[in-house]
Amino acid sequence: MIAVIALAGALWLSGCDDKDGDWDPMKWKAEQTVDSENGAYIISSEGGSVSFLCTNYTPWLSYAVADGNYEVHVHENNDVKHLVGEWFRVSVEGKRMTVSFDNNPSSERVVEIITTAGDIFYTFAFRQRAK
């Protein structure tokens, strides 16, 4: 009986080769053509919306950093699928993330949006031009 328990334990432990947090990176695909420069997606001064599809996870939003300021109002009412900043909005429906930008009449602005699916994260960087 002890030998059976020892064998079962050895088999169980040998099946645990994956390290905690050892996940495939998130894979995203833009659903339209979006220019990028130095790792950031470029948004026109007129604003508009862009959408991305996560091909291997069902993501949610973690937080955002807009013009160097951490967006503390990310999860109002425990809503991890919507984020509203002063000049941008983000929503996640299923595997699709849509980011909308207001018109920008003043100076260039930058936002990083961090998505997650548990132990993996992906950062989107956007730079919106000014008129």
PDB file of C-alpha atoms in Angstrom:
ATOM      1  CA  MET A   1       0.000   0.000   0.000  1.00  0.00           C
ATOM      2  CA  ILE A   2       2.794   2.440   0.852  1.00  0.00           C
ATOM      3  CA  ALA A   3       4.498   1.608  -2.443  1.00  0.00           C
ATOM      4  CA  VAL A   4       1.296   2.470  -4.358  1.00  0.00           C
ATOM      5  CA  ILE A   5       0.978   5.814  -2.558  1.00  0.00           C
ATOM      6  CA  ALA A   6       4.656   6.589  -3.188  1.00  0.00           C
ATOM      7  CA  LEU A   7       4.298   5.717  -6.881  1.00  0.00           C
ATOM      8  CA  ALA A   8       1.144   7.851  -7.209  1.00  0.00           C
ATOM      9  CA  GLY A   9       2.930  10.777  -5.524  1.00  0.00           C
ATOM     10  CA  ALA A  10       5.935  10.445  -7.816  1.00  0.00           C
ATOM     11  CA  LEU A  11       3.709  10.388 -10.899  1.00  0.00           C
ATOM     12  CA  TRP A  12       1.746  13.408  -9.677  1.00  0.00           C
ATOM     13  CA  LEU A  13       4.910  15.427  -9.031  1.00  0.00           C
ATOM     14  CA  SER A  14       6.433  14.493 -12.398  1.00  0.00           C
ATOM     15  CA  GLY A  15       3.384  15.982 -14.123  1.00  0.00           C
ATOM     16  CA  CYS A  16       4.099  19.395 -12.562  1.00  0.00           C
ATOM     17  CA  ASP A  17       6.931  20.502 -14.860  1.00  0.00           C
ATOM     18  CA  ASP A  18       5.385  23.899 -15.655  1.00  0.00           C
ATOM     19  CA  LYS A  19       6.623  26.720 -13.482  1.00  0.00           C
ATOM     20  CA  ASP A  20       4.064  29.071 -11.974  1.00  0.00           C
ATOM     21  CA  GLY A  21       3.700  32.043 -14.314  1.00  0.00           C
ATOM     22  CA  ASP A  22       5.254  30.184 -17.262  1.00  0.00           C
ATOM     23  CA  TRP A  23       2.573  31.215 -19.770  1.00  0.00           C
ATOM     24  CA  ASP A  24       2.731  31.996 -23.467  1.00  0.00           C
ATOM     25  CA  PRO A  25       2.834  35.750 -24.105  1.00  0.00           C
ATOM     26  CA  MET A  26      -0.378  37.467 -25.149  1.00  0.00           C
ATOM     27  CA  LYS A  27      -0.722  37.672 -28.929  1.00  0.00           C
ATOM     28  CA  TRP A  28      -2.594  40.653 -30.349  1.00  0.00           C
ATOM     29  CA  LYS A  29      -3.630  41.520 -33.880  1.00  0.00           C
ATOM     30  CA  ALA A  30      -4.746  44.990 -34.971  1.00  0.00           C
ATOM     31  CA  GLU A  31      -8.096  44.853 -36.757  1.00  0.00           C
ATOM     32  CA  GLN A  32      -7.169  47.780 -39.008  1.00  0.00           C
ATOM     33  CA  THR A  33      -3.968  49.366 -40.216  1.00  0.00           C
ATOM     34  CA  VAL A  34      -2.382  51.403 -37.437  1.00  0.00           C
ATOM     35  CA  ASP A  35       0.899  53.243 -37.915  1.00  0.00           C
ATOM     36  CA  SER A  36       3.506  52.736 -35.224  1.00  0.00           C
ATOM     37  CA  GLU A  37       6.691  54.499 -34.315  1.00  0.00           C
ATOM     38  CA  ASN A  38       9.264  53.494 -31.690  1.00  0.00           C
ATOM     39  CA  GLY A  39       6.920  50.868 -30.218  1.00  0.00           C
ATOM     40  CA  ALA A  40       3.889  53.169 -29.955  1.00  0.00           C
ATOM     41  CA  TYR A  41       0.769  53.215 -32.090  1.00  0.00           C
ATOM     42  CA  ILE A  42       0.237  56.647 -33.658  1.00  0.00           C
ATOM     43  CA  ILE A  43      -3.209  58.240 -33.332  1.00  0.00           C
ATOM     44  CA  SER A  44      -4.153  61.323 -35.363  1.00  0.00           C
ATOM     45  CA  SER A  45      -5.028  64.601 -33.679  1.00  0.00           C
ATOM     46  CA  GLU A  46      -8.641  64.137 -34.822  1.00  0.00           C
ATOM     47  CA  GLY A  47      -8.976  61.099 -32.567  1.00  0.00           C
ATOM     48  CA  GLY A  48     -10.937  57.994 -33.486  1.00  0.00           C
ATOM     49  CA  SER A  49     -10.996  54.335 -32.483  1.00  0.00           C
ATOM     50  CA  VAL A  50      -8.701  51.363 -32.970  1.00  0.00           C
ATOM     51  CA  SER A  51      -9.384  47.749 -32.075  1.00  0.00           C
ATOM     52  CA  PHE A  52      -7.203  44.743 -31.406  1.00  0.00           C
ATOM     53  CA  LEU A  53      -7.989  41.051 -31.119  1.00  0.00           C
ATOM     54  CA  CYS A  54      -6.196  38.808 -28.606  1.00  0.00           C
ATOM     55  CA  THR A  55      -5.726  35.496 -30.375  1.00  0.00           C
ATOM     56  CA  ASN A  56      -4.796  33.301 -27.411  1.00  0.00           C
ATOM     57  CA  TYR A  57      -6.450  34.633 -24.217  1.00  0.00           C
ATOM     58  CA  THR A  58      -9.594  36.399 -23.039  1.00  0.00           C
ATOM     59  CA  PRO A  59      -8.069  39.563 -21.563  1.00  0.00           C
ATOM     60  CA  TRP A  60      -9.188  42.246 -19.171  1.00  0.00           C
ATOM     61  CA  LEU A  61      -7.759  45.635 -18.233  1.00  0.00           C
ATOM     62  CA  SER A  62      -5.194  46.104 -15.507  1.00  0.00           C
ATOM     63  CA  TYR A  63      -4.434  49.853 -15.516  1.00  0.00           C
ATOM     64  CA  ALA A  64      -3.302  52.778 -17.659  1.00  0.00           C
ATOM     65  CA  VAL A  65      -0.633  55.454 -17.475  1.00  0.00           C
ATOM     66  CA  ALA A  66      -1.651  58.648 -19.271  1.00  0.00           C
ATOM     67  CA  ASP A  67       0.994  61.343 -19.808  1.00  0.00           C
ATOM     68  CA  GLY A  68       3.034  59.807 -16.988  1.00  0.00           C
ATOM     69  CA  ASN A  69       0.147  59.686 -14.497  1.00  0.00           C
ATOM     70  CA  TYR A  70      -1.218  56.414 -13.189  1.00  0.00           C
ATOM     71  CA  GLU A  71      -4.947  56.226 -13.892  1.00  0.00           C
ATOM     72  CA  VAL A  72      -6.414  55.379 -10.490  1.00  0.00           C
ATOM     73  CA  HIS A  73     -10.012  55.228 -11.678  1.00  0.00           C
ATOM     74  CA  VAL A  74      -9.413  52.135 -13.794  1.00  0.00           C
ATOM     75  CA  HIS A  75     -11.662  49.693 -11.966  1.00  0.00           C
ATOM     76  CA  GLU A  76     -14.598  51.765 -10.810  1.00  0.00           C
ATOM     77  CA  ASN A  77     -17.288  49.403  -9.523  1.00  0.00           C
ATOM     78  CA  ASN A  78     -14.894  46.457 -10.048  1.00  0.00           C
ATOM     79  CA  ASP A  79     -15.315  46.763 -13.822  1.00  0.00           C
ATOM     80  CA  VAL A  80     -12.208  45.219 -15.404  1.00  0.00           C
ATOM     81  CA  LYS A  81     -13.601  45.508 -18.934  1.00  0.00           C
ATOM     82  CA  HIS A  82     -13.845  49.331 -19.169  1.00  0.00           C
ATOM     83  CA  LEU A  83     -11.435  52.161 -18.469  1.00  0.00           C
ATOM     84  CA  VAL A  84     -12.184  55.866 -18.901  1.00  0.00           C
ATOM     85  CA  GLY A  85      -9.481  58.529 -18.962  1.00  0.00           C
ATOM     86  CA  GLU A  86      -9.791  62.264 -19.550  1.00  0.00           C
ATOM     87  CA  TRP A  87      -9.276  61.910 -23.313  1.00  0.00           C
ATOM     88  CA  PHE A  88      -9.508  58.175 -24.032  1.00  0.00           C
ATOM     89  CA  ARG A  89     -11.799  55.209 -23.367  1.00  0.00           C
ATOM     90  CA  VAL A  90     -11.030  51.486 -23.436  1.00  0.00           C
ATOM     91  CA  SER A  91     -13.433  48.571 -23.547  1.00  0.00           C
ATOM     92  CA  VAL A  92     -12.891  44.837 -23.764  1.00  0.00           C
ATOM     93  CA  GLU A  93     -15.583  42.549 -25.125  1.00  0.00           C
ATOM     94  CA  GLY A  94     -14.558  38.912 -25.330  1.00  0.00           C
ATOM     95  CA  LYS A  95     -11.140  38.880 -26.974  1.00  0.00           C
ATOM     96  CA  ARG A  96     -11.504  42.341 -28.586  1.00  0.00           C
ATOM     97  CA  MET A  97     -10.143  45.558 -27.085  1.00  0.00           C
ATOM     98  CA  THR A  98     -11.300  48.899 -28.508  1.00  0.00           C
ATOM     99  CA  VAL A  99      -9.577  52.178 -27.648  1.00  0.00           C
ATOM    100  CA  SER A 100     -11.230  55.503 -28.516  1.00  0.00           C
ATOM    101  CA  PHE A 101      -9.503  58.873 -28.479  1.00  0.00           C
ATOM    102  CA  ASP A 102     -10.972  62.384 -28.302  1.00  0.00           C
ATOM    103  CA  ASN A 103      -9.867  65.217 -30.565  1.00  0.00           C
ATOM    104  CA  ASN A 104      -6.510  66.664 -29.465  1.00  0.00           C
ATOM    105  CA  PRO A 105      -6.273  70.431 -30.051  1.00  0.00           C
ATOM    106  CA  SER A 106      -3.244  71.022 -27.809  1.00  0.00           C
ATOM    107  CA  SER A 107       0.028  69.093 -27.324  1.00  0.00           C
ATOM    108  CA  GLU A 108       1.012  65.502 -28.074  1.00  0.00           C
ATOM    109  CA  ARG A 109      -0.183  63.030 -25.440  1.00  0.00           C
ATOM    110  CA  VAL A 110       0.745  59.468 -24.561  1.00  0.00           C
ATOM    111  CA  VAL A 111      -1.080  56.610 -22.896  1.00  0.00           C
ATOM    112  CA  GLU A 112      -0.001  53.087 -21.999  1.00  0.00           C
ATOM    113  CA  ILE A 113      -2.777  50.560 -21.498  1.00  0.00           C
ATOM    114  CA  ILE A 114      -1.866  47.400 -19.630  1.00  0.00           C
ATOM    115  CA  THR A 115      -3.964  44.304 -20.272  1.00  0.00           C
ATOM    116  CA  THR A 116      -3.821  41.004 -18.405  1.00  0.00           C
ATOM    117  CA  ALA A 117      -5.199  37.497 -18.417  1.00  0.00           C
ATOM    118  CA  GLY A 118      -3.972  36.505 -14.969  1.00  0.00           C
ATOM    119  CA  ASP A 119      -0.227  35.904 -14.804  1.00  0.00           C
ATOM    120  CA  ILE A 120       0.547  37.451 -18.177  1.00  0.00           C
ATOM    121  CA  PHE A 121       0.465  41.101 -19.148  1.00  0.00           C
ATOM    122  CA  TYR A 122       0.699  43.108 -22.354  1.00  0.00           C
ATOM    123  CA  THR A 123       1.340  46.836 -22.659  1.00  0.00           C
ATOM    124  CA  PHE A 124      -0.076  48.914 -25.495  1.00  0.00           C
ATOM    125  CA  ALA A 125       1.544  52.308 -26.053  1.00  0.00           C
ATOM    126  CA  PHE A 126      -0.323  55.034 -27.953  1.00  0.00           C
ATOM    127  CA  ARG A 127       0.922  58.482 -28.926  1.00  0.00           C
ATOM    128  CA  GLN A 128      -1.694  60.957 -30.114  1.00  0.00           C
ATOM    129  CA  ARG A 129      -0.512  63.778 -32.332  1.00  0.00           C
ATOM    130  CA  ALA A 130      -1.578  67.376 -31.729  1.00  0.00           C
ATOM    131  CA  LYS A 131      -3.040  69.839 -34.216  1.00  0.00           C
TER     132      LYS A 131
END
